[in-house]
Amino acid sequence: MLDRRVLAAFRLRDPLGRPVGQRLVASAPGLDLMEKGAGEWVVTRADALPTHHLSFSGQPAAPAIGSVDAVMSIKAFGGKFMSRDFTLKLPRDPDPSHRNQANSLFRWHEVAIPFGTCAGISGMSAAALVTVTRQGDHFPIEGAIVRMRPNGNRGEAIGITNAAGEAMLALQTVPLSNSGGGANVTPDLNAKFDTIVDPDLVSFNDPADLASAQRRSLARMSGFVDPDDVVARLAGSATPPATVKIAAGQLRTTTLSWSAP
């Protein structure tokens, strides 16, 4: 990366930790980005760091490492993934001896891109299609964060609802079978589902006019929900968890209802 004098590098992964395998569009105000490959990008210049791209041998002392928040937008197409925003901390640490640290210039910043409802989850992943609606009028909520957490510390899946209020979630850590009394080949496993809604960021879409909401969603190129930000700020306002049985190799469905605090 040094010969190109880049300021940061990030790559996109699906919720199962795999490369996204298709081209997504990344953009950010005040940043110059260069795509290295499908789902891999580098930052070559930043307005907030006017001289950092000129030399790494004597990086300016100000601003401090990680003190500048660069908001990135990732636009997904085709329904396999959901668009999202994320924040990249700049400047990165240029010290090669710190390459194992999360904010190192020599380390990829990895971004999880939530599945869309057209993801076509296959194999032995445990998947769930969750619909989030507003209590009372049952309007679908677009931009809600949905979490799936199986019992037994088997990880967490996070999704973002689309214009129809639907989110696709998947995990590959659910066992195919359990040992001991009552063991079976494809056991159900209890998982807790909840949703986190920032009323200032979501849309409550009229079910009678979902087509208009879907067109607006397709046209939007930036200003998406950042699930990491929403969870960090509003985790305490999550809906009470609903328990749903999931299983390896199967898709389950459920609906969550949200009401304003």
C-alpha positions as a printed NumPy array, in Angstrom:
array([[  0.   ,   0.   ,   0.   ],
       [  2.903,   2.377,   0.585],
       [  3.708,   2.851,  -3.116],
       [  0.194,   4.122,  -3.731],
       [  0.26 ,   6.347,  -0.642],
       [ -3.225,   5.278,   0.41 ],
       [ -4.843,   6.459,   3.624],
       [ -6.9  ,   3.356,   4.409],
       [ -8.196,   0.118,   2.932],
       [-11.519,  -1.59 ,   3.532],
       [-13.183,  -4.702,   2.216],
       [-16.742,  -5.953,   2.277],
       [-17.814,  -9.318,   3.678],
       [-21.17 , -11.052,   3.811],
       [-22.655, -11.891,   7.241],
       [-20.982, -15.317,   7.115],
       [-17.539, -13.737,   6.72 ],
       [-17.143, -14.493,   3.008],
       [-16.221, -12.018,   0.231],
       [-19.36 , -10.42 ,  -1.173],
       [-18.546, -11.786,  -4.611],
       [-20.162,  -8.959,  -6.553],
       [-19.543,  -5.31 ,  -7.26 ],
       [-21.026,  -2.831,  -4.797],
       [-20.641,   0.951,  -5.03 ],
       [-18.761,   2.816,  -2.3  ],
       [-18.9  ,   6.603,  -1.885],
       [-18.046,   9.182,   0.737],
       [-18.089,  12.996,   0.702],
       [-14.602,  14.482,   0.874],
       [-12.817,  11.226,   0.047],
       [-11.221,   9.847,  -3.098],
       [-11.762,   6.087,  -3.361],
       [-10.225,   3.513,  -5.678],
       [-11.686,   0.05 ,  -6.198],
       [ -9.032,  -2.683,  -6.156],
       [-11.397,  -5.582,  -6.783],
       [-14.919,  -6.759,  -6.069],
       [-15.648,  -5.506,  -2.571],
       [-12.156,  -4.089,  -1.943],
       [-11.417,  -0.362,  -1.788],
       [ -8.66 ,   2.029,  -0.783],
       [ -8.877,   5.666,   0.274],
       [ -6.352,   7.712,  -1.695],
       [ -7.135,  11.226,  -0.438],
       [ -9.246,  12.959,   2.22 ],
       [-10.233,  16.613,   2.492],
       [ -9.762,  16.416,   6.267],
       [ -6.174,  15.147,   5.768],
       [ -4.842,  17.476,   3.08 ],
       [ -1.18 ,  16.407,   3.306],
       [ -1.347,  12.831,   4.591],
       [ -1.423,  11.31 ,   1.119],
       [  1.853,  13.029,   0.197],
       [  4.159,  11.125,   2.544],
       [  4.044,   8.363,   5.146],
       [  7.604,   8.794,   6.336],
       [  6.669,  11.907,   8.271],
       [  2.912,  11.776,   8.783],
       [  1.594,  15.014,  10.325],
       [  0.981,  14.877,  14.052],
       [ -2.468,  16.391,  13.646],
       [ -5.161,  15.339,  13.493],
       [ -4.623,  12.516,  15.951],
       [ -4.858,   8.911,  14.765],
       [ -8.504,   7.845,  14.549],
       [ -9.897,  11.285,  15.378],
       [-11.652,  11.9  ,  12.036],
       [-14.904,  10.069,  11.294],
       [-15.288,   9.335,   7.573],
       [-18.818,   8.166,   6.799],
       [-18.95 ,   5.724,   3.895],
       [-22.015,   4.632,   1.945],
       [-22.183,   1.182,   0.362],
       [-24.864,   0.826,  -2.315],
       [-26.014,  -2.709,  -3.091],
       [-27.98 ,  -3.78 ,  -6.15 ],
       [-30.119,  -6.769,  -7.026],
       [-31.51 ,  -7.679,  -3.611],
       [-28.752, -10.068,  -2.504],
       [-27.344,  -7.519,  -0.051],
       [-28.635,  -4.465,   1.78 ],
       [-27.09 ,  -1.029,   1.374],
       [-25.528,   0.431,   4.499],
       [-23.326,   3.194,   5.869],
       [-20.296,   2.689,   8.077],
       [-17.725,   4.936,   9.727],
       [-14.005,   4.642,   9.011],
       [-11.679,   6.207,  11.557],
       [ -8.914,   8.344,  10.024],
       [ -6.001,   8.785,   9.953],
       [ -4.853,   5.178,  10.284],
       [ -1.768,   4.23 ,  12.275],
       [  1.211,   4.219,   9.811],
       [  3.602,   2.401,  12.165],
       [  4.372,  -1.038,  10.632],
       [  5.025,  -2.462,  14.093],
       [  1.34 ,  -1.852,  14.903],
       [  0.035,  -3.793,  11.89 ],
       [ -1.922,  -6.191,  14.131],
       [ -3.962,  -3.385,  15.666],
       [ -7.463,  -2.639,  14.399],
       [ -6.601,   0.925,  13.31 ],
       [ -3.41 ,  -0.002,  11.43 ],
       [ -2.869,   1.399,   7.95 ],
       [ -1.528,  -2.035,   6.99 ],
       [ -4.714,  -3.874,   7.958],
       [ -7.987,  -4.175,   6.066],
       [-10.982,  -2.628,   7.771],
       [-13.675,  -5.277,   7.283],
       [-17.323,  -4.297,   6.858],
       [-20.191,  -6.764,   7.145],
       [-22.842,  -6.227,   4.468],
       [-26.241,  -7.572,   5.592],
       [-28.071, -10.04 ,   3.392],
       [-31.051,  -8.919,   1.356],
       [-34.185, -10.986,   0.897],
       [-32.915, -12.302,  -2.472],
       [-29.756, -13.734,  -0.932],
       [-30.869, -17.313,  -1.479],
       [-29.264, -18.726,   1.675],
       [-28.064, -22.267,   0.984],
       [-26.03 , -25.003,   2.598],
       [-26.333, -25.644,   6.315],
       [-26.693, -22.06 ,   7.496],
       [-29.617, -21.331,   9.788],
       [-31.607, -18.492,   8.241],
       [-34.577, -16.364,   9.209],
       [-36.752, -13.914,   7.313],
       [-38.019, -11.313,   9.783],
       [-40.718,  -8.709,   9.134],
       [-40.812,  -5.581,  11.312],
       [-43.987,  -3.506,  11.544],
       [-45.19 ,  -0.559,  13.574],
       [-47.626,  -1.469,  16.288],
       [-51.107,  -0.11 ,  15.669],
       [-51.197,   0.512,  11.92 ],
       [-48.876,  -2.405,  10.995],
       [-46.906,  -0.243,   8.549],
       [-43.667,  -1.978,   7.481],
       [-40.573,  -0.285,   8.927],
       [-37.733,   0.305,   6.476],
       [-34.276,   0.689,   8.018],
       [-34.897,  -1.166,  11.271],
       [-32.045,  -3.223,  12.729],
       [-32.879,  -6.865,  13.459],
       [-30.766,  -9.155,  15.625],
       [-30.791, -12.969,  15.848],
       [-28.962, -14.559,  18.781],
       [-29.108, -18.347,  19.198],
       [-28.842, -19.858,  22.645],
       [-25.431, -21.141,  23.663],
       [-23.229, -18.198,  22.635],
       [-23.291, -19.182,  18.969],
       [-22.808, -15.685,  17.642],
       [-25.144, -12.978,  16.446],
       [-26.624, -12.118,  13.061],
       [-27.667,  -8.564,  12.193],
       [-29.925,  -7.47 ,   9.371],
       [-31.519,  -4.307,   8.005],
       [-35.145,  -4.221,   6.881],
       [-36.019,  -3.279,   3.313],
       [-38.955,  -1.2  ,   2.06 ],
       [-41.329,  -4.071,   2.849],
       [-40.013,  -4.248,   6.414],
       [-38.197,  -7.544,   5.767],
       [-34.71 ,  -8.561,   6.86 ],
       [-32.789, -11.741,   6.022],
       [-30.452, -13.124,   8.686],
       [-28.19 , -16.173,   8.673],
       [-25.665, -17.93 ,  10.892],
       [-23.426, -20.889,  10.182],
       [-22.642, -21.743,  13.813],
       [-25.827, -23.741,  14.485],
       [-25.007, -27.445,  14.984],
       [-26.473, -30.057,  12.662],
       [-27.06 , -32.431,  15.569],
       [-26.877, -32.516,  19.346],
       [-25.572, -35.357,  21.467],
       [-27.139, -36.78 ,  24.574],
       [-30.707, -37.687,  25.428],
       [-33.266, -36.667,  22.842],
       [-30.621, -36.099,  20.137],
       [-31.867, -35.742,  16.587],
       [-30.393, -35.069,  13.155],
       [-31.687, -31.535,  12.517],
       [-32.536, -30.122,  15.913],
       [-34.385, -26.919,  16.462],
       [-32.456, -24.38 ,  18.465],
       [-34.033, -21.475,  20.291],
       [-32.898, -18.048,  19.12 ],
       [-33.843, -14.641,  20.429],
       [-34.939, -11.984,  17.93 ],
       [-35.309,  -8.275,  18.579],
       [-35.349,  -5.043,  16.623],
       [-33.823,  -1.615,  17.2  ],
       [-35.456,   1.368,  15.539],
       [-34.183,   4.931,  15.252],
       [-37.369,   6.863,  14.389],
       [-35.291,   9.611,  12.778],
       [-33.671,   7.202,  10.302],
       [-36.405,   4.747,   9.342],
       [-39.404,   5.01 ,   7.03 ],
       [-42.891,   3.816,   7.916],
       [-44.204,   2.672,   4.558],
       [-47.88 ,   2.497,   3.645],
       [-48.6  ,  -1.139,   2.661],
       [-50.944,   0.179,  -0.042],
       [-48.08 ,   1.991,  -1.772],
       [-45.012,  -0.168,  -1.251],
       [-44.06 ,   0.243,  -4.903],
       [-43.292,   3.931,  -4.347],
       [-41.179,   3.13 ,  -1.29 ],
       [-39.275,   0.497,  -3.233],
       [-38.566,   2.944,  -6.066],
       [-37.228,   5.498,  -3.576],
       [-35.032,   2.847,  -2.027],
       [-33.62 ,   1.801,  -5.397],
       [-32.836,   5.416,  -6.32 ],
       [-31.016,   6.251,  -3.07 ],
       [-27.227,   6.165,  -3.402],
       [-26.111,   7.363,   0.047],
       [-27.373,   8.207,   3.506],
       [-28.175,   4.639,   4.518],
       [-28.571,   3.208,   8.005],
       [-25.362,   2.294,   9.849],
       [-26.273,  -0.767,  11.94 ],
       [-23.152,  -0.465,  14.095],
       [-24.066,   3.11 ,  14.988],
       [-27.723,   2.319,  15.719],
       [-26.842,  -0.639,  17.944],
       [-24.194,   1.37 ,  19.81 ],
       [-26.586,   4.244,  20.502],
       [-29.93 ,   2.526,  20.979],
       [-29.358,  -1.07 ,  22.086],
       [-31.145,  -0.262,  25.323],
       [-34.345,   0.514,  23.391],
       [-34.532,  -2.851,  21.611],
       [-37.888,  -4.576,  21.607],
       [-38.387,  -7.415,  24.11 ],
       [-36.782, -10.528,  22.616],
       [-39.03 , -13.017,  20.849],
       [-37.924, -16.649,  20.883],
       [-38.106, -18.505,  17.573],
       [-36.756, -21.943,  16.754],
       [-34.094, -22.054,  14.025],
       [-32.293, -25.003,  12.475],
       [-29.29 , -25.684,  10.271],
       [-30.218, -25.753,   6.594],
       [-33.658, -24.241,   7.137],
       [-35.316, -20.843,   6.684],
       [-37.722, -19.733,   9.408],
       [-39.993, -16.681,   9.434],
       [-41.264, -14.401,  12.159],
       [-42.715, -10.93 ,  12.668],
       [-41.645,  -8.317,  15.22 ],
       [-43.778,  -5.357,  16.264],
       [-42.276,  -2.028,  17.318],
       [-43.912,   0.873,  19.141],
       [-42.506,   4.3  ,  19.893],
       [-41.101,   4.623,  23.443]])
